[in-house]
Amino acid sequence: MVKFSKQFEGQLVPEWKEAFVDYWQLKKDLKRMQVLGANQGPSSKPPQTPLAHRLLSPFFSSYGRKDHEVIQVHKKLTSSASRGVLYETELLDQFADTDAAREFFTRLDHQLNKVNQFYKGKEKEFVERGESLNTQIGILLELKAALKRRRERGTLGNDSKEDPSISCSITSEEESIRGTIDQDPPQEISTGELEKCEVQFPASPQRPDDPGNLEKARREEEKLRSFSGRVIDCQGKSLKIKIPLTTPSRTISALADLLSQSKKGGPEGGKFSINKTKLHHAEKMIKGAFIEIYKGLGYLGTYRNLNMLAFVKILKKFDKVTGKQVLPIYLKVVESSYFNSSDKAIKLMDEVEEIFIKNFTEDDKQKAMKYLKPHQRKESHAVTFFIGLFTGCFIALFTGYCIMAHIAGMYTGESDSVYMETVYPVLSMFSLLFLHLFLYGCNIFMWRKTRINYSFIFEFAPTKELKYRDVFLICTTSMTIVVGVMFAHLSLTAKGYSSTKIQAIPGILLLIFLVVLVCPLNIIYRSSRYHFLKVIRNIILSPLYKVVMVDFFMADQLCSQVPMLRSLEYVGCYYITGSYKTQDYGFCMRTKHYRDLAYAVSFLPYYWRAMQCARRWFDEGQTSHLVNLGKYVSAMLAAGAKVAYEKEKTIGWLSLLVVMSSTATVYQLYWDFVKDWGLLQLNSKNPWLRNELMLRRKFIYFLSMGLNFVLRLAWLQTVLHSNFGSLDYRVTSFFLAALEVIRRGHWNFYRLENEHLNNAGKFRAVKTVPLPFHEVDQD
């Protein structure tokens, strides 16, 4: 049977861990009390009632006043509305160790007060969000009804005929920025990515004596009634619509609207009707906000239930250790406390579910639950079986490949140049790629083990995200296929076969993997493949897309895969130009365009990452993103110096390479230790480390810093040209590239740990989805 402490830790909301009952510390207090009770006899001195309780007794309401009861819990009304009611326990009976018991109940009272205050704050936050969402859905229904009326009148495509019930005008960029700064809360999307327009709802006179109008008004009033019972009156109000410019199409559309306004001139010329596309984007935003608030309310319910269970368990343990009957008395207090007695969150959750079913799934509850309560994929034992099977196959094939390559002398300095120049890049490219993917699987395993909510940080869909077993299965299966094909190709090459078809085998292997990656059929993790392609697209068009965590995380991975990209560039050139038919492997190296492209491939990952930093600075306005941009610019210059030195090995290029690489290394080490990892903090409660740590053994962090420092210096091999026996220099370069991939996989864990602690420090367990409709004050 699993201990409750394990169940408690496994079910709690990771970002709210500090707000839960500190069950582990309370257990330590009980163990200490048990030890003291075993070493000391019962005290003859009766416990004294605290002076504060005697003086302030008129201001307390108490629980448990009977003579035979051992404790008395006082409810204190505080002056601060945010803190609400505080509970204090007074000991009435003779405990084995009064000081230890008093310390235990002081901590228990503190935990109860903490839980109540946190629950009250989160409940208030969700209720306010729910009222805003109800207002938003009411406005959306009004706009859709107005758009429908306009379509029925046949004016949908005619901009010259304005519908007086719904109109919009775009303000200038300067006014938009100024208005956003004055009115928008800081957590909303910044001014660089917002399209703002004002929607007018003029009052439409209705005859009060008309029964039809009265009935219609009554229905609209019921439809727009908010959670707090107030009625939303959109008539005569001026609203602005904010659609985040997260994609190039929205950016281009906003610029087109601005250009259209400037050409027509004047405020009247700039007016246009709200179209269906804008309402569709607004509806998607509101739908996402409903899903997130429902998820947050579910977390709040989990918070309530787990804390209630924790109080019951710890009080049972207390009664067992002391032999007192405290559970019925204190549990009555807990049950009547705010976090357990308030039903606002439960009612709000029911209302959110009802509104979502009615407005987003056309009264289809089963379909709505797929959005509100998505079921995670069950892990299959077959996946574990195939991981073991393909791992064994891979080891056997790889061992055979290494033995045959050693016998044929393929990886020595006197090896076959054609094989090393044409086939080896394919093998090294796949090896680096799937090594990186394997390390990602290890990261997922460690993130889950340490309760780092990587799915929330990356915004993965719970029904589509890859588990670590899935990642391991992809790696073992793919590398078994790659090594199997390479083994067969090497066997044919060693026997003297050198036809064009034999030389085309590595290229065909690469083509098959590319076809599988873009295959539209719902096979081989299609949702994950397409999400990967979407992320790569966002990276390539970095300045035009809003940067989210998964985008710049993947861009960082590409910065460690420059050798793989260089190999992909060469293999692509070798097979696309048909050089494999003549085995002229030097053709690409002699082509000027290829040599220029080598610079671009070395620059691009750092350029994409720098553009992401620039976009984040533009969106968020934080100068730290500009400092981070400088890190990637220095890495870009170092990569360019390395490519130039590989082509012209002169003392001048060598000096430039050393200077640029040293500068970039110092810059990167500082950012790794201080910014990404949050380490080397002098005033922390953990010496030289940050205050909050996910790993219990602190020496692991210092070992990680040392390992990161050593692996960051791998570029010195480019200068020193150290030889490892008779190995070909390409094999040495592959091992150095593999070390950089390992360093990146090692860094990934700490990067997500830092991101998780930032979320947990602000108790962010659900996304804050920006809302599209905002009221504008009219002067």
XYZ file of N, CA and C in Angstrom, residues 52-212:
483
model
N -2.522 36.540 26.237
C -3.234 37.160 25.113
C -4.648 36.611 24.989
N -4.807 35.306 25.250
C -6.142 34.716 25.158
C -7.057 35.232 26.259
N -6.498 35.444 27.454
C -7.328 35.938 28.555
C -7.766 37.383 28.329
N -6.850 38.190 27.761
C -7.172 39.599 27.548
C -8.128 39.795 26.375
N -7.942 38.958 25.324
C -8.721 39.153 24.097
C -9.866 38.154 23.981
N -10.200 37.489 25.077
C -11.251 36.470 25.010
C -12.587 37.004 24.521
N -12.979 38.253 24.785
C -14.268 38.718 24.240
C -14.295 38.777 22.727
N -13.089 38.856 22.091
C -13.046 39.008 20.635
C -12.872 37.678 19.924
N -12.865 36.581 20.671
C -12.671 35.266 20.076
C -13.983 34.499 20.101
N -14.166 33.681 19.070
C -15.187 32.640 19.151
C -14.445 31.320 19.215
N -14.872 30.402 20.075
C -14.081 29.210 20.351
C -14.828 27.948 19.979
N -14.016 26.907 19.696
C -14.537 25.579 19.426
C -14.049 24.654 20.545
N -14.900 23.797 21.063
C -14.468 22.801 22.029
C -14.319 23.369 23.426
N -15.397 23.749 24.068
C -15.318 24.347 25.401
C -15.641 23.336 26.511
N -15.880 22.089 26.155
C -16.234 21.119 27.184
C -15.021 20.801 28.043
N -15.268 20.444 29.289
C -14.182 20.244 30.236
C -13.281 19.080 29.860
N -13.864 18.033 29.248
C -13.052 16.851 28.967
C -12.241 16.985 27.683
N -12.412 18.051 26.924
C -11.681 18.228 25.684
C -10.293 18.795 25.957
N -9.366 18.466 25.077
C -7.948 18.753 25.343
C -7.469 20.038 24.682
N -8.180 20.534 23.671
C -7.777 21.765 22.997
C -8.988 22.664 22.822
N -8.687 23.909 22.591
C -9.723 24.900 22.320
C -9.227 25.770 21.181
N -9.984 25.827 20.082
C -9.572 26.572 18.885
C -10.337 27.874 18.835
N -9.586 28.990 18.768
C -10.183 30.316 18.731
C -10.180 30.842 17.295
N -11.276 31.455 16.937
C -11.408 32.082 15.620
C -11.285 33.583 15.790
N -10.244 34.144 15.198
C -9.942 35.557 15.365
C -10.280 36.321 14.086
N -11.063 37.366 14.213
C -11.413 38.211 13.068
C -10.350 39.289 12.914
N -9.666 39.290 11.769
C -8.589 40.251 11.539
C -9.141 41.514 10.898
N -8.358 42.559 10.995
C -8.752 43.829 10.376
C -8.549 43.817 8.878
N -7.634 42.965 8.403
C -7.344 42.887 6.969
C -8.350 41.966 6.297
N -9.032 42.475 5.290
C -10.027 41.660 4.586
C -9.374 40.552 3.782
N -8.137 40.782 3.304
C -7.462 39.768 2.492
C -7.076 38.545 3.313
N -6.754 38.760 4.603
C -6.356 37.635 5.443
C -7.555 36.884 6.001
N -8.680 37.567 6.157
C -9.885 36.910 6.620
C -9.786 36.471 8.069
N -10.240 35.246 8.344
C -10.275 34.702 9.704
C -8.992 33.939 9.972
N -8.450 34.113 11.194
C -7.280 33.366 11.627
C -7.672 32.458 12.782
N -7.064 31.285 12.823
C -7.342 30.306 13.869
C -6.129 30.149 14.782
N -6.388 30.057 16.071
C -5.343 29.832 17.068
C -5.824 28.753 18.034
N -4.945 27.821 18.372
C -5.291 26.696 19.239
C -4.691 26.880 20.631
N -5.498 26.643 21.614
C -5.053 26.697 23.012
C -5.089 25.284 23.576
N -4.002 24.862 24.248
C -3.933 23.546 24.866
C -4.583 23.600 26.241
N -5.461 22.643 26.508
C -6.186 22.630 27.778
C -5.792 21.466 28.670
N -5.181 20.429 28.110
C -4.901 19.220 28.864
C -3.395 19.081 29.086
N -3.030 18.111 29.900
C -1.630 17.859 30.221
C -1.048 16.931 29.156
N -0.169 17.481 28.292
C 0.485 16.685 27.275
C 1.808 16.138 27.816
N 2.302 15.101 27.153
C 3.587 14.537 27.556
C 4.688 15.572 27.422
N 4.642 16.347 26.380
C 5.593 17.453 26.217
C 4.805 18.640 25.702
N 4.488 19.560 26.607
C 3.620 20.681 26.255
C 4.248 21.577 25.202
N 5.553 21.822 25.278
C 6.213 22.695 24.316
C 6.156 22.109 22.909
N 6.425 20.797 22.795
C 6.368 20.155 21.477
C 4.956 20.171 20.924
N 3.950 19.932 21.791
C 2.553 19.959 21.338
C 2.148 21.360 20.920
N 2.584 22.347 21.717
C 2.249 23.731 21.370
C 2.893 24.125 20.026
N 4.132 23.675 19.825
C 4.803 23.969 18.554
C 4.075 23.299 17.394
N 3.592 22.073 17.609
C 2.863 21.366 16.558
C 1.580 22.103 16.188
N 0.802 22.517 17.184
C -0.457 23.186 16.888
C -0.243 24.589 16.332
N 0.858 25.232 16.724
C 1.174 26.531 16.117
C 1.416 26.376 14.627
N 2.159 25.330 14.261
C 2.412 25.077 12.846
C 1.127 24.643 12.136
N 0.314 23.832 12.821
C -0.932 23.381 12.213
C -1.880 24.555 11.969
N -1.965 25.463 12.926
C -2.794 26.661 12.736
C -2.284 27.497 11.571
N -0.957 27.620 11.499
C -0.365 28.400 10.398
C -0.717 27.775 9.046
N -0.666 26.431 8.963
C -1.004 25.760 7.707
C -2.475 25.964 7.349
N -3.356 25.888 8.339
C -4.781 26.094 8.077
C -5.048 27.522 7.612
N -4.421 28.494 8.259
C -4.600 29.886 7.847
C -4.028 30.118 6.450
N -2.884 29.485 6.163
C -2.277 29.626 4.836
C -3.184 29.057 3.752
N -3.726 27.878 3.983
C -4.607 27.245 2.999
C -5.848 28.093 2.769
N -6.451 28.614 3.843
C -7.645 29.449 3.693
C -7.369 30.706 2.889
N -6.257 31.367 3.185
C -5.932 32.613 2.493
C -5.635 32.361 1.017
N -4.880 31.297 0.733
C -4.577 30.997 -0.663
C -5.836 30.635 -1.433
N -6.665 29.792 -0.818
C -7.902 29.377 -1.488
C -8.806 30.579 -1.750
N -8.892 31.456 -0.774
C -9.755 32.628 -0.932
C -9.246 33.530 -2.052
N -7.918 33.711 -2.114
C -7.345 34.545 -3.168
C -7.545 33.953 -4.544
N -7.305 32.644 -4.685
C -7.474 32.001 -5.984
C -8.945 31.958 -6.387
N -9.820 31.718 -5.431
C -11.244 31.705 -5.731
C -11.704 33.071 -6.227
N -11.248 34.122 -5.571
C -11.602 35.475 -6.005
C -11.090 35.747 -7.408
N -9.864 35.298 -7.676
C -9.278 35.493 -9.004
C -10.094 34.793 -10.076
N -10.508 33.556 -9.817
C -11.278 32.811 -10.809
C -12.688 33.371 -10.964
N -13.289 33.828 -9.875
C -14.628 34.409 -9.971
C -14.604 35.685 -10.811
N -13.600 36.525 -10.583
C -13.472 37.746 -11.388
C -13.230 37.411 -12.850
N -12.408 36.396 -13.074
C -12.167 35.967 -14.446
C -13.446 35.431 -15.067
N -14.235 34.702 -14.273
C -15.496 34.176 -14.782
C -16.471 35.271 -15.154
N -16.537 36.323 -14.344
C -17.414 37.452 -14.677
C -16.966 38.122 -15.970
N -15.654 38.278 -16.127
C -15.140 38.876 -17.367
C -15.481 38.011 -18.571
N -15.354 36.694 -18.410
C -15.657 35.798 -19.520
C -17.140 35.829 -19.871
N -17.975 35.951 -18.877
C -19.398 36.032 -19.165
C -19.729 37.321 -19.932
N -19.045 38.404 -19.562
C -19.193 39.649 -20.316
C -18.718 39.473 -21.751
N -17.577 38.781 -21.913
C -17.010 38.571 -23.244
C -17.951 37.744 -24.125
N -18.502 36.681 -23.575
C -19.378 35.830 -24.379
C -20.656 36.581 -24.738
N -21.110 37.466 -23.849
C -22.285 38.270 -24.169
C -22.016 39.211 -25.325
N -20.861 39.880 -25.293
C -20.499 40.792 -26.394
C -20.331 40.017 -27.691
N -19.703 38.839 -27.594
C -19.504 38.030 -28.797
C -20.837 37.649 -29.427
N -21.797 37.266 -28.605
C -23.113 36.908 -29.136
C -23.788 38.108 -29.797
N -23.615 39.305 -29.198
C -24.185 40.520 -29.789
C -23.555 40.792 -31.156
N -22.233 40.662 -31.234
C -21.545 40.943 -32.499
C -21.929 39.923 -33.563
N -22.015 38.663 -33.180
C -22.397 37.640 -34.151
C -23.821 37.856 -34.631
N -24.705 38.275 -33.720
C -26.083 38.561 -34.129
C -26.131 39.745 -35.093
N -25.312 40.794 -34.802
C -25.275 41.954 -35.700
C -24.707 41.575 -37.061
N -23.667 40.726 -37.062
C -23.081 40.280 -38.324
C -24.077 39.442 -39.122
N -24.858 38.658 -38.408
C -25.878 37.850 -39.085
C -26.955 38.737 -39.701
N -27.361 39.792 -38.969
C -28.365 40.711 -39.519
C -27.838 41.409 -40.765
N -26.563 41.772 -40.723
C -25.983 42.450 -41.886
C -25.909 41.503 -43.075
N -25.573 40.225 -42.805
C -25.496 39.254 -43.898
C -26.868 39.011 -44.499
N -27.878 39.004 -43.635
C -29.237 38.803 -44.137
C -29.696 39.966 -45.005
N -29.185 41.175 -44.722
C -29.569 42.333 -45.546
C -28.742 42.421 -46.815
N -27.779 41.493 -46.944
C -27.000 41.472 -48.177
C -25.901 42.492 -48.241
N -25.422 42.978 -47.093
C -24.381 44.013 -47.094
C -23.051 43.472 -46.595
N -22.876 42.166 -46.599
C -21.659 41.580 -46.060
C -20.434 41.995 -46.851
N -20.532 42.022 -48.133
C -19.350 42.356 -48.925
C -19.300 43.794 -49.363
N -20.193 44.638 -48.897
C -20.237 46.027 -49.334
C -19.798 46.922 -48.197
N -18.561 47.438 -48.253
C -18.027 48.265 -47.187
C -18.616 49.672 -47.182
N -19.231 50.054 -48.291
C -19.750 51.419 -48.347
C -21.022 51.575 -47.533
N -21.730 50.473 -47.297
C -22.968 50.530 -46.530
C -22.665 50.139 -45.096
N -22.687 51.089 -44.219
C -22.337 50.836 -42.822
C -23.560 50.375 -42.032
N -23.373 49.378 -41.232
C -24.418 48.922 -40.314
C -24.298 49.729 -39.035
N -25.302 50.517 -38.665
C -25.169 51.361 -37.477
C -25.045 50.581 -36.193
N -25.398 49.306 -36.211
C -25.330 48.537 -34.966
C -23.936 48.051 -34.660
N -23.020 48.065 -35.638
C -21.671 47.560 -35.384
C -20.717 48.219 -36.361
N -19.812 48.987 -35.853
C -18.823 49.636 -36.703
C -17.506 49.698 -35.964
N -16.418 49.954 -36.704
C -15.090 49.862 -36.101
C -14.166 50.845 -36.774
N -13.266 51.428 -36.016
C -12.265 52.319 -36.599
C -10.923 52.037 -35.956
N -9.871 51.999 -36.767
C -8.524 51.702 -36.264
C -7.831 53.014 -35.926
N -7.278 53.075 -34.734
C -6.533 54.267 -34.336
C -5.119 54.180 -34.855
N -4.402 55.297 -34.756
C -3.007 55.306 -35.196
C -2.163 54.482 -34.245
N -0.948 54.114 -34.693
C -0.081 53.263 -33.873
C 0.290 53.957 -32.572
N 0.531 55.275 -32.631
C 0.923 56.000 -31.424
C -0.213 56.023 -30.406
N -1.430 56.262 -30.896
C -2.582 56.284 -29.994
C -2.853 54.901 -29.419
N -2.627 53.856 -30.242
C -2.855 52.490 -29.758
C -1.914 52.152 -28.630
N -0.651 52.532 -28.786
C 0.333 52.246 -27.748
C 0.012 53.037 -26.494
N -0.331 54.312 -26.647
C -0.617 55.124 -25.480
C -1.852 54.616 -24.746
N -2.895 54.240 -25.493
C -4.101 53.741 -24.859
C -3.876 52.422 -24.146
N -3.025 51.585 -24.712
C -2.763 50.299 -24.071
C -1.992 50.482 -22.786
N -1.041 51.401 -22.791
C -0.267 51.645 -21.579
C -1.155 52.175 -20.471
N -2.125 53.028 -20.826
C -2.972 53.638 -19.798
C -3.995 52.667 -19.238
N -4.496 51.722 -20.071
C -5.662 50.954 -19.675
C -5.397 49.489 -19.436
N -4.391 48.907 -20.074
C -4.251 47.467 -20.031
C -3.499 47.018 -18.797
N -3.911 45.923 -18.173
C -3.143 45.363 -17.064
C -1.835 44.789 -17.570
N -0.796 44.685 -16.722
C 0.512 44.292 -17.185
C 0.599 42.877 -17.707
N -0.306 41.970 -17.310
C -0.176 40.596 -17.733
C -0.722 40.359 -19.132
N -1.359 41.374 -19.722
C -1.942 41.171 -21.039
C -0.878 41.352 -22.107
N -1.231 40.986 -23.325
C -0.294 41.050 -24.433
C 0.101 42.492 -24.686
N 1.366 42.683 -25.037
C 1.896 44.037 -25.162
C 1.452 44.700 -26.447
N 1.814 45.977 -26.572
C 1.261 46.799 -27.644
C 1.788 46.416 -29.011
N 2.934 45.788 -29.086
C 3.489 45.474 -30.386
C 2.733 44.413 -31.139
N 1.872 43.670 -30.474
C 1.213 42.572 -31.135
C -0.303 42.692 -31.102
N -0.809 43.884 -30.880
C -2.246 44.043 -30.751
C -2.816 44.868 -31.887
N -3.963 44.444 -32.351
C -4.739 45.223 -33.304
C -5.917 45.786 -32.545
N -6.109 47.095 -32.573
C -7.144 47.718 -31.739
C -8.183 48.390 -32.623
N -9.418 48.144 -32.316
C -10.485 48.839 -33.008
C -11.621 49.068 -32.038
N -12.389 50.094 -32.286
C -13.485 50.466 -31.397
C -14.808 50.033 -32.010
N -15.596 49.382 -31.189
C -16.891 48.892 -31.641
C -17.979 49.685 -30.952
N -18.829 50.316 -31.712
C -19.893 51.148 -31.152
C -21.194 50.364 -31.095
N -21.888 50.470 -29.965
C -23.204 49.872 -29.802
C -24.195 50.999 -29.507
N -24.668 51.711 -30.518
C -25.604 52.811 -30.258
C -26.932 52.282 -29.740
N -27.568 53.111 -28.921
C -28.868 52.717 -28.359
C -29.905 52.643 -29.466
N -30.669 51.579 -29.441
C -31.738 51.420 -30.417
C -33.059 51.542 -29.691
N -33.852 52.553 -30.032
C -35.107 52.762 -29.300
C -36.064 51.612 -29.528
N -36.705 51.187 -28.444
C -37.711 50.145 -28.528
C -38.975 50.621 -27.818
N -40.072 50.220 -28.346
C -41.345 50.619 -27.754
C -41.636 49.726 -26.555
N -41.743 50.312 -25.377
C -41.953 49.492 -24.192
C -43.304 48.796 -24.182
N -44.278 49.366 -24.962
C -45.598 48.758 -24.938
C -45.727 47.605 -25.921
N -44.658 47.329 -26.654
C -44.709 46.242 -27.627
C -44.348 44.938 -26.923
N -45.267 43.971 -26.832
C -44.971 42.714 -26.132
C -43.798 41.966 -26.750
N -43.652 42.046 -28.092
C -42.535 41.357 -28.734
C -41.198 41.918 -28.305
